[in-house]
PDB file of C-alpha atoms and ligand atoms in Angstrom:
ATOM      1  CA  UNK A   8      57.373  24.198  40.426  1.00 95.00           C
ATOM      2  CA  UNK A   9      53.654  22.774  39.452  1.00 97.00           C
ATOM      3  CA  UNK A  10      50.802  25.346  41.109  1.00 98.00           C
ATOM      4  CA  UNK A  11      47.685  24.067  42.290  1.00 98.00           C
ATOM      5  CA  UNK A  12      44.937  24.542  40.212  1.00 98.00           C
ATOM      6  CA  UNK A  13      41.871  26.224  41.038  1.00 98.00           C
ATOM      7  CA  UNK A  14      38.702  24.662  40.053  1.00 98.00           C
ATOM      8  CA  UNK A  15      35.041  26.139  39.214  1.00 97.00           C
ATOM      9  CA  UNK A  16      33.164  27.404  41.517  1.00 97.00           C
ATOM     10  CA  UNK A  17      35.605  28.758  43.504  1.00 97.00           C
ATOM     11  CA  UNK A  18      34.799  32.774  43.234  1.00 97.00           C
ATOM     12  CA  UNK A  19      38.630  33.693  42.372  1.00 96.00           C
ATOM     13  CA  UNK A  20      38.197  32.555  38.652  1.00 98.00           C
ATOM     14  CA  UNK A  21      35.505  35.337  38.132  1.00 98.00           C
ATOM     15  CA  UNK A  22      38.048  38.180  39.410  1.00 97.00           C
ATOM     16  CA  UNK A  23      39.707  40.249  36.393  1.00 98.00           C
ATOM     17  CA  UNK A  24      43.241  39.579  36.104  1.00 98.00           C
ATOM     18  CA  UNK A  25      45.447  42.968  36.473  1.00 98.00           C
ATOM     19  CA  UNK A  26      47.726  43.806  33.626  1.00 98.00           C
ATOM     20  CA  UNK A  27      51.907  43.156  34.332  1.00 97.00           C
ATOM     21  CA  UNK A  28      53.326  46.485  34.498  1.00 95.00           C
ATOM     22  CA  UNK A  29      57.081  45.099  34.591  1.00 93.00           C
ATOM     23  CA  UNK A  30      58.452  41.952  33.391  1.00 95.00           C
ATOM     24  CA  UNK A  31      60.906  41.140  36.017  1.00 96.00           C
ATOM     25  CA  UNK A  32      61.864  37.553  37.665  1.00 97.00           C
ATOM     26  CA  UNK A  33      58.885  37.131  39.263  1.00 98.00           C
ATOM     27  CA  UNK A  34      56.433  37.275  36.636  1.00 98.00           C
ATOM     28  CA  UNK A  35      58.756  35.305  34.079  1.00 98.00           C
ATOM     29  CA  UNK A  36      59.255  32.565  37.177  1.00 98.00           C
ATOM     30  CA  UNK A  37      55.448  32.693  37.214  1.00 98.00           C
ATOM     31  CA  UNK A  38      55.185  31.509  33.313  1.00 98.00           C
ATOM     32  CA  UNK A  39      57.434  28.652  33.791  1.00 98.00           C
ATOM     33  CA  UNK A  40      55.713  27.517  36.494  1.00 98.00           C
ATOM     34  CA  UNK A  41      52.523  27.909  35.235  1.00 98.00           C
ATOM     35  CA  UNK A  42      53.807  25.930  31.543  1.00 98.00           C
ATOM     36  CA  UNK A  43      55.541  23.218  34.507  1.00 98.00           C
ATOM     37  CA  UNK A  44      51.373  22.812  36.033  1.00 98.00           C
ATOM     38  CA  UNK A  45      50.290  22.890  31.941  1.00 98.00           C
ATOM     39  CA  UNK A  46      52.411  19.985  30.842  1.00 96.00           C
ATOM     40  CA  UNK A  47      51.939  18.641  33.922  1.00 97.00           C
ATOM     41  CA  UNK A  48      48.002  18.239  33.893  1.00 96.00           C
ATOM     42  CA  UNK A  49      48.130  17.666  30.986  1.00 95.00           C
ATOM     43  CA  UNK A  50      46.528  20.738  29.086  1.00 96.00           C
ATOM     44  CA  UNK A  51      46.456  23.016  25.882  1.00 97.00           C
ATOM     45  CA  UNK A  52      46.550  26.311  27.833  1.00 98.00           C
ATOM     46  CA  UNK A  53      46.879  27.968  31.206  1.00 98.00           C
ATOM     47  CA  UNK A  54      46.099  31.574  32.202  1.00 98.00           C
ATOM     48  CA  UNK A  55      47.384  32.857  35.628  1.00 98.00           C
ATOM     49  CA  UNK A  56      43.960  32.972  37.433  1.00 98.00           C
ATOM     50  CA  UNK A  57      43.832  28.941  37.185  1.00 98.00           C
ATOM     51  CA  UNK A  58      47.048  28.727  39.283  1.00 98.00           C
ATOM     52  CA  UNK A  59      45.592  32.254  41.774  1.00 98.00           C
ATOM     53  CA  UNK A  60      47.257  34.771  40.310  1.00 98.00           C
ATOM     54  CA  UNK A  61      45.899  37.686  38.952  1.00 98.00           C
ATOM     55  CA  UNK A  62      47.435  38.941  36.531  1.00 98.00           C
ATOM     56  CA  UNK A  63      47.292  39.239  32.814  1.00 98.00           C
ATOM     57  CA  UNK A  64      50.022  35.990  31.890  1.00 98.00           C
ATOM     58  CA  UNK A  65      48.417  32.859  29.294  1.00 98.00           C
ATOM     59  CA  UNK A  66      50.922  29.882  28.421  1.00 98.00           C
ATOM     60  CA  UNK A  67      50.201  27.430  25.892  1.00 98.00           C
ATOM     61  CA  UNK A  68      51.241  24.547  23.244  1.00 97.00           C
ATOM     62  CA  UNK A  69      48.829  23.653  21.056  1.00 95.00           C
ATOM     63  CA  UNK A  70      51.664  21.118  19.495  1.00 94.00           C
ATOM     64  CA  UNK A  71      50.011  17.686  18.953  1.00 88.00           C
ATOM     65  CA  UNK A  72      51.310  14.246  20.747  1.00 83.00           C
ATOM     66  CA  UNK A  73      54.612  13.416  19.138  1.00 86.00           C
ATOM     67  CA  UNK A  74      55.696  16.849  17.710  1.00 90.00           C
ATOM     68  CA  UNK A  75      58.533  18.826  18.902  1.00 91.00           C
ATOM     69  CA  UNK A  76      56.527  21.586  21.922  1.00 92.00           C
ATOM     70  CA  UNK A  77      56.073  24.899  21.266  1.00 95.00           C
ATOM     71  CA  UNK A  78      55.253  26.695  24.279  1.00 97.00           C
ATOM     72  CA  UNK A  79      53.550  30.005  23.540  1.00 97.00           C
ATOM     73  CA  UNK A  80      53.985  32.518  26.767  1.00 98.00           C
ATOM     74  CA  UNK A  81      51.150  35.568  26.622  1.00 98.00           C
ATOM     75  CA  UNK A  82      52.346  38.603  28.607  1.00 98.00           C
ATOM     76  CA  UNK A  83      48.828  41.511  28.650  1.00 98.00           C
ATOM     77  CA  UNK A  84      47.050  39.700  25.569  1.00 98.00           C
ATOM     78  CA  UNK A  85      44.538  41.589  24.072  1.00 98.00           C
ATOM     79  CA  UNK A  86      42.143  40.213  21.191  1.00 98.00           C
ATOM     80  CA  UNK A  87      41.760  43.398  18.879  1.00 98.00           C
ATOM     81  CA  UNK A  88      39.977  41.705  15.936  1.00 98.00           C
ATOM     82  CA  UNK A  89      37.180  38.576  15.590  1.00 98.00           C
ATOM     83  CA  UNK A  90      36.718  37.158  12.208  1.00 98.00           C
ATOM     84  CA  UNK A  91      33.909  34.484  11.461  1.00 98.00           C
ATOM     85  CA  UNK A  92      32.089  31.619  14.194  1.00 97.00           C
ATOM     86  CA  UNK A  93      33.144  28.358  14.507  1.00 97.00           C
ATOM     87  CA  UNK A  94      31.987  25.539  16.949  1.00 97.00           C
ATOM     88  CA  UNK A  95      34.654  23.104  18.277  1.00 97.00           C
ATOM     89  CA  UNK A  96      34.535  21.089  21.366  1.00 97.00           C
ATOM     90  CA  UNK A  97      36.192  22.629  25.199  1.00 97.00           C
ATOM     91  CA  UNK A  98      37.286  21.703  27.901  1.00 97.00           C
ATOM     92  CA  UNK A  99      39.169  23.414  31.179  1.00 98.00           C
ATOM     93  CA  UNK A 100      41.442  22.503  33.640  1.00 98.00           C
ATOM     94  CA  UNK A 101      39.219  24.248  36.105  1.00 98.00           C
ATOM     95  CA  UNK A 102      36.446  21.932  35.327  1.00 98.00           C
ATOM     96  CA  UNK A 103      38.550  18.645  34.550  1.00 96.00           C
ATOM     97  CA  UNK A 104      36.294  16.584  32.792  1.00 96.00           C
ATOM     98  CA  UNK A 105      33.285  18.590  31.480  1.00 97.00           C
ATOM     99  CA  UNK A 106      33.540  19.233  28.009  1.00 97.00           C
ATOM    100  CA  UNK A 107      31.406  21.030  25.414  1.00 98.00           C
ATOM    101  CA  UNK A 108      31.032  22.616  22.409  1.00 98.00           C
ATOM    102  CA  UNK A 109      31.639  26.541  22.508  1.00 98.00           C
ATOM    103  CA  UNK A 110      31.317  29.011  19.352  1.00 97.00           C
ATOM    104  CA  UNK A 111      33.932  31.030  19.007  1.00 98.00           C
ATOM    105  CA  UNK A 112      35.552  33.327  16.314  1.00 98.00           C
ATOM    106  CA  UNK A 113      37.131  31.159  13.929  1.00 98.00           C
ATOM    107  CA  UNK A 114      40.041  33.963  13.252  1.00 98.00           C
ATOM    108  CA  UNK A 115      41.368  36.623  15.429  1.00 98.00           C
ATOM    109  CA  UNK A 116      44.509  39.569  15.418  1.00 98.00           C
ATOM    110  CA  UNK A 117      45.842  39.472  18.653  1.00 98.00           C
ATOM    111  CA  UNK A 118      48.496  41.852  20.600  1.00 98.00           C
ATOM    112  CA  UNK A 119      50.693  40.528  23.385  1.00 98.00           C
ATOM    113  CA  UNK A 120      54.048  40.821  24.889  1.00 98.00           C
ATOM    114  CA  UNK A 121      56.781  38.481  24.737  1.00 96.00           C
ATOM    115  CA  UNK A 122      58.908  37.139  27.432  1.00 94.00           C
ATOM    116  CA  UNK A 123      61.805  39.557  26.527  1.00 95.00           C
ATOM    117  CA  UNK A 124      59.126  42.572  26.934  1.00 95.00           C
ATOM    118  CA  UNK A 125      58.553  42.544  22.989  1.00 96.00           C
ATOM    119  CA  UNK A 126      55.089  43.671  21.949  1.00 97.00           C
ATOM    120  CA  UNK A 127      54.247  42.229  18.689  1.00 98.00           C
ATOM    121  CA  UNK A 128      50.590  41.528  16.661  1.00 98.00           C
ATOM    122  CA  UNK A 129      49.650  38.343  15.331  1.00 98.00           C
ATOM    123  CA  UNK A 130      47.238  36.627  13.256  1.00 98.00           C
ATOM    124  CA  UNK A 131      45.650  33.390  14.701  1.00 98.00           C
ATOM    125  CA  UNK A 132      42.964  30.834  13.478  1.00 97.00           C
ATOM    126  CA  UNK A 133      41.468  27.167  14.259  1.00 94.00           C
ATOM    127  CA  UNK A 134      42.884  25.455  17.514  1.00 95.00           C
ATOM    128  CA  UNK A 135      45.419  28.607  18.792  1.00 96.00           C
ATOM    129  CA  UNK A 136      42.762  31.277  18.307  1.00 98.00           C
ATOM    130  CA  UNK A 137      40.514  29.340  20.557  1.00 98.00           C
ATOM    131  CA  UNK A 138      42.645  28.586  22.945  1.00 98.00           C
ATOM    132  CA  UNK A 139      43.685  32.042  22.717  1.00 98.00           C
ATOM    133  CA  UNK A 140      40.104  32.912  23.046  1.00 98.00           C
ATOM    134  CA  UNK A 141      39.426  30.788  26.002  1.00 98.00           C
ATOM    135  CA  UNK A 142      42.373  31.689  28.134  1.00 98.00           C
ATOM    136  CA  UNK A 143      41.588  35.547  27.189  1.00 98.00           C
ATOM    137  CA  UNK A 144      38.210  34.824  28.768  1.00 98.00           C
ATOM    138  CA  UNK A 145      39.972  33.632  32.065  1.00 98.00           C
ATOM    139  CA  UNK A 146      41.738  36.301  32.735  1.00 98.00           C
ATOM    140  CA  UNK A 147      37.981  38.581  32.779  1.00 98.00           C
ATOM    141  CA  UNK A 148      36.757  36.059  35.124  1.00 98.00           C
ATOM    142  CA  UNK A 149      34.753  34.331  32.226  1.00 98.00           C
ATOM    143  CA  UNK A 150      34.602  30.381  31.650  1.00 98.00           C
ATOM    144  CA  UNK A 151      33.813  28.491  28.569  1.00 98.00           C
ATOM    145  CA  UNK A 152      30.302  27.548  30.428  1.00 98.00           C
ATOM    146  CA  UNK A 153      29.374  30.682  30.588  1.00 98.00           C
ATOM    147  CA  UNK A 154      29.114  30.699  26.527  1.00 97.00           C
ATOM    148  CA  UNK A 155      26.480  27.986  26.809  1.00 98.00           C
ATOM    149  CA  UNK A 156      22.881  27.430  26.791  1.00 97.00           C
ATOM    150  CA  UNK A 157      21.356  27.802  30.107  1.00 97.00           C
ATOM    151  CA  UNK A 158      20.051  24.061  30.272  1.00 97.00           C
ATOM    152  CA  UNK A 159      23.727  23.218  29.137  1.00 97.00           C
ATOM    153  CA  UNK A 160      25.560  25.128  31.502  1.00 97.00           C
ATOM    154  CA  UNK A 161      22.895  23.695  34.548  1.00 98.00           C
ATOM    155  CA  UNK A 162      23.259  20.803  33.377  1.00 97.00           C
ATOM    156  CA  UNK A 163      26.993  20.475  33.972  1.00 98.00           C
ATOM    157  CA  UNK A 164      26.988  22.792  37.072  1.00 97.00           C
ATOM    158  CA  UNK A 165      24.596  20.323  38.576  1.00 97.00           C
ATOM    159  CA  UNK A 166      27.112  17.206  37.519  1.00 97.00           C
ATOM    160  CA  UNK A 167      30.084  18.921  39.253  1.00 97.00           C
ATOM    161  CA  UNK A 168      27.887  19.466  42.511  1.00 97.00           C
ATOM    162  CA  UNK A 169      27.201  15.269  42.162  1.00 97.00           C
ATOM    163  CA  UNK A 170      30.751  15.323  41.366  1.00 97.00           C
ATOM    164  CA  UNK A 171      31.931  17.281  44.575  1.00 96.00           C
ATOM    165  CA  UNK A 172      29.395  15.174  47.099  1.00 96.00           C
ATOM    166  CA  UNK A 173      30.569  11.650  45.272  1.00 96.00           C
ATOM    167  CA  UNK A 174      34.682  13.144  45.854  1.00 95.00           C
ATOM    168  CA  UNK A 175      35.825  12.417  42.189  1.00 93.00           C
ATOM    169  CA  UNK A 176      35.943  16.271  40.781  1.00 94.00           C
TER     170      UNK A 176
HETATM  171 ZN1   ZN B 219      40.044  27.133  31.002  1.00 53.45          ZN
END
Protein backbone atom coordinates (compact mmCIF):
# COMPACT_ATOMS: atom_id res chain seq x y z
CA UNK A 1 0.00 0.00 0.00
CA UNK A 2 1.75 3.56 -1.03
CA UNK A 3 1.40 6.17 2.23
CA UNK A 4 0.97 9.67 1.70
CA UNK A 5 3.79 11.66 2.13
CA UNK A 6 4.15 14.44 4.39
CA UNK A 7 5.73 17.50 3.14
CA UNK A 8 7.80 20.46 4.94
CA UNK A 9 6.35 22.57 6.92
CA UNK A 10 4.00 20.48 8.28
CA UNK A 11 5.12 20.38 12.22
CA UNK A 12 4.99 16.35 12.37
CA UNK A 13 8.45 16.06 10.56
CA UNK A 14 10.15 17.92 13.54
CA UNK A 15 8.67 15.27 16.18
CA UNK A 16 11.38 12.53 17.31
CA UNK A 17 10.54 9.24 16.08
CA UNK A 18 10.11 6.57 19.10
CA UNK A 19 12.29 3.53 18.98
CA UNK A 20 10.33 -0.13 17.88
CA UNK A 21 10.30 -2.09 20.92
CA UNK A 22 8.92 -5.35 19.05
CA UNK A 23 9.17 -6.32 15.55
CA UNK A 24 5.86 -7.83 14.95
CA UNK A 25 3.46 -7.61 11.68
CA UNK A 26 2.73 -4.30 12.04
CA UNK A 27 5.93 -2.66 12.00
CA UNK A 28 7.37 -5.12 9.22
CA UNK A 29 3.87 -4.26 7.14
CA UNK A 30 4.93 -0.67 7.84
CA UNK A 31 8.51 -1.17 5.92
CA UNK A 32 6.96 -2.61 2.92
CA UNK A 33 4.72 -0.08 2.64
CA UNK A 34 6.88 2.55 3.23
CA UNK A 35 9.69 0.80 0.36
CA UNK A 36 5.96 0.44 -1.90
CA UNK A 37 5.64 4.86 -1.36
CA UNK A 38 9.83 4.84 -1.97
CA UNK A 39 9.80 3.13 -5.32
CA UNK A 40 6.81 4.62 -5.91
CA UNK A 41 7.89 8.42 -5.72
CA UNK A 42 10.51 7.69 -6.90
CA UNK A 43 13.25 8.11 -4.09
CA UNK A 44 16.66 6.93 -2.54
CA UNK A 45 15.32 6.67 1.04
CA UNK A 46 12.30 6.87 3.29
CA UNK A 47 12.15 7.15 7.10
CA UNK A 48 8.75 6.53 8.86
CA UNK A 49 8.03 10.21 9.85
CA UNK A 50 7.66 11.07 5.92
CA UNK A 51 4.73 8.59 5.67
CA UNK A 52 3.35 9.89 9.82
CA UNK A 53 4.66 7.45 11.70
CA UNK A 54 6.80 7.81 14.44
CA UNK A 55 8.85 5.50 14.92
CA UNK A 56 12.45 4.64 14.46
CA UNK A 57 12.03 2.47 10.73
CA UNK A 58 14.45 3.96 7.40
CA UNK A 59 14.09 1.96 3.97
CA UNK A 60 16.29 2.50 1.18
CA UNK A 61 18.04 1.43 -2.31
CA UNK A 62 20.66 3.34 -3.27
CA UNK A 63 20.92 0.77 -6.47
CA UNK A 64 21.36 2.88 -9.65
CA UNK A 65 18.75 2.78 -12.80
CA UNK A 66 19.20 -0.58 -14.43
CA UNK A 67 20.79 -2.65 -11.56
CA UNK A 68 19.17 -5.43 -9.82
CA UNK A 69 17.32 -3.32 -6.23
CA UNK A 70 18.60 -3.72 -3.10
CA UNK A 71 16.27 -2.54 -0.61
CA UNK A 72 17.98 -1.77 2.69
CA UNK A 73 15.20 -1.88 5.72
CA UNK A 74 16.63 0.17 9.06
CA UNK A 75 14.89 -1.07 12.23
CA UNK A 76 16.31 1.69 15.57
CA UNK A 77 19.44 2.96 13.44
CA UNK A 78 21.87 4.59 15.33
CA UNK A 79 25.06 6.41 13.76
CA UNK A 80 27.86 5.56 16.42
CA UNK A 81 30.88 6.85 14.44
CA UNK A 82 31.50 10.03 11.76
CA UNK A 83 34.61 9.90 9.75
CA UNK A 84 35.69 12.91 7.43
CA UNK A 85 33.16 15.89 5.49
CA UNK A 86 32.05 15.62 2.25
CA UNK A 87 29.62 17.89 0.20
CA UNK A 88 27.22 16.18 -2.27
CA UNK A 89 24.01 17.47 -3.57
CA UNK A 90 20.16 16.55 -1.53
CA UNK A 91 17.15 16.38 -2.03
CA UNK A 92 13.79 15.08 0.03
CA UNK A 93 10.67 13.72 -0.68
CA UNK A 94 9.25 16.10 1.85
CA UNK A 95 10.40 18.99 -0.14
CA UNK A 96 10.02 17.46 -3.79
CA UNK A 97 11.99 19.57 -5.82
CA UNK A 98 14.41 21.69 -3.70
CA UNK A 99 17.72 20.45 -3.84
CA UNK A 100 21.06 21.46 -2.32
CA UNK A 101 24.27 20.74 -1.35
CA UNK A 102 24.62 19.41 2.37
CA UNK A 103 28.09 18.43 4.16
CA UNK A 104 28.00 15.47 5.65
CA UNK A 105 30.45 12.80 7.07
CA UNK A 106 31.91 11.14 4.25
CA UNK A 107 32.17 7.65 6.39
CA UNK A 108 30.16 6.41 9.21
CA UNK A 109 29.74 2.85 11.59
CA UNK A 110 26.29 2.42 11.97
CA UNK A 111 24.07 -0.08 14.28
CA UNK A 112 20.61 -1.20 13.25
CA UNK A 113 18.28 -4.06 13.35
CA UNK A 114 17.27 -6.22 10.65
CA UNK A 115 13.91 -7.29 9.60
CA UNK A 116 14.33 -10.75 11.32
CA UNK A 117 15.18 -8.71 14.71
CA UNK A 118 19.07 -9.15 13.95
CA UNK A 119 21.22 -6.35 15.34
CA UNK A 120 24.31 -6.09 13.40
CA UNK A 121 27.15 -2.99 12.84
CA UNK A 122 28.17 -1.80 9.63
CA UNK A 123 30.54 0.31 7.90
CA UNK A 124 29.12 2.82 5.30
CA UNK A 125 30.63 5.56 2.97
CA UNK A 126 29.73 7.91 -0.19
CA UNK A 127 25.98 7.72 -1.38
CA UNK A 128 24.55 5.02 1.56
CA UNK A 129 26.19 6.88 4.43
CA UNK A 130 24.39 9.96 3.36
CA UNK A 131 21.41 8.69 2.81
CA UNK A 132 21.88 6.96 5.95
CA UNK A 133 22.72 10.26 7.39
CA UNK A 134 19.78 12.07 6.05
CA UNK A 135 17.07 9.63 6.92
CA UNK A 136 18.80 9.37 10.57
CA UNK A 137 18.15 13.11 10.70
CA UNK A 138 14.35 12.51 9.97
CA UNK A 139 13.64 10.47 12.43
CA UNK A 140 15.02 13.59 15.20
CA UNK A 141 12.75 15.84 13.43
CA UNK A 142 15.79 17.35 11.46
CA UNK A 143 15.75 18.14 7.54
CA UNK A 144 18.58 18.49 5.19
CA UNK A 145 17.67 22.47 5.18
CA UNK A 146 18.28 22.76 8.39
CA UNK A 147 22.20 21.99 7.60
CA UNK A 148 22.25 25.09 5.43
CA UNK A 149 23.20 28.61 5.42
CA UNK A 150 20.56 30.81 6.69
CA UNK A 151 20.18 32.83 3.30
CA UNK A 152 20.07 29.23 1.71
CA UNK A 153 17.62 27.71 3.77
CA UNK A 154 15.27 31.28 3.41
CA UNK A 155 15.81 31.22 0.32
CA UNK A 156 14.14 27.90 -0.43
CA UNK A 157 11.58 28.22 2.45
CA UNK A 158 10.44 31.36 0.73
CA UNK A 159 10.23 29.33 -2.87
CA UNK A 160 8.02 26.61 -1.30
CA UNK A 161 5.65 29.40 0.23
CA UNK A 162 5.51 30.79 -3.80
CA UNK A 163 5.26 27.22 -4.44
CA UNK A 164 2.20 26.52 -2.05
CA UNK A 165 0.20 29.97 -3.19
CA UNK A 166 1.04 29.10 -7.15
CA UNK A 167 -0.45 25.06 -6.20
CA UNK A 168 2.58 23.20 -7.83
CA UNK A 169 4.49 21.97 -4.41
ZN1 LIG B 1 14.30 13.47 3.46
Amino acid sequence: MTLNIVKFPDKTLRNKAKPVAELDETVLKQLDDMAETMYNAPGVGLAAPQVGISKRLIVMDVSSEGEPKKLIKLINPEIIEYYGEESGEEGCLSLPGEYAEVKRAEKIIYRAMDENGQEYEEEASGLIARVIQHEVDHLDGVLFIDKLSSLKRDMIKKRIKKRIIQGDY
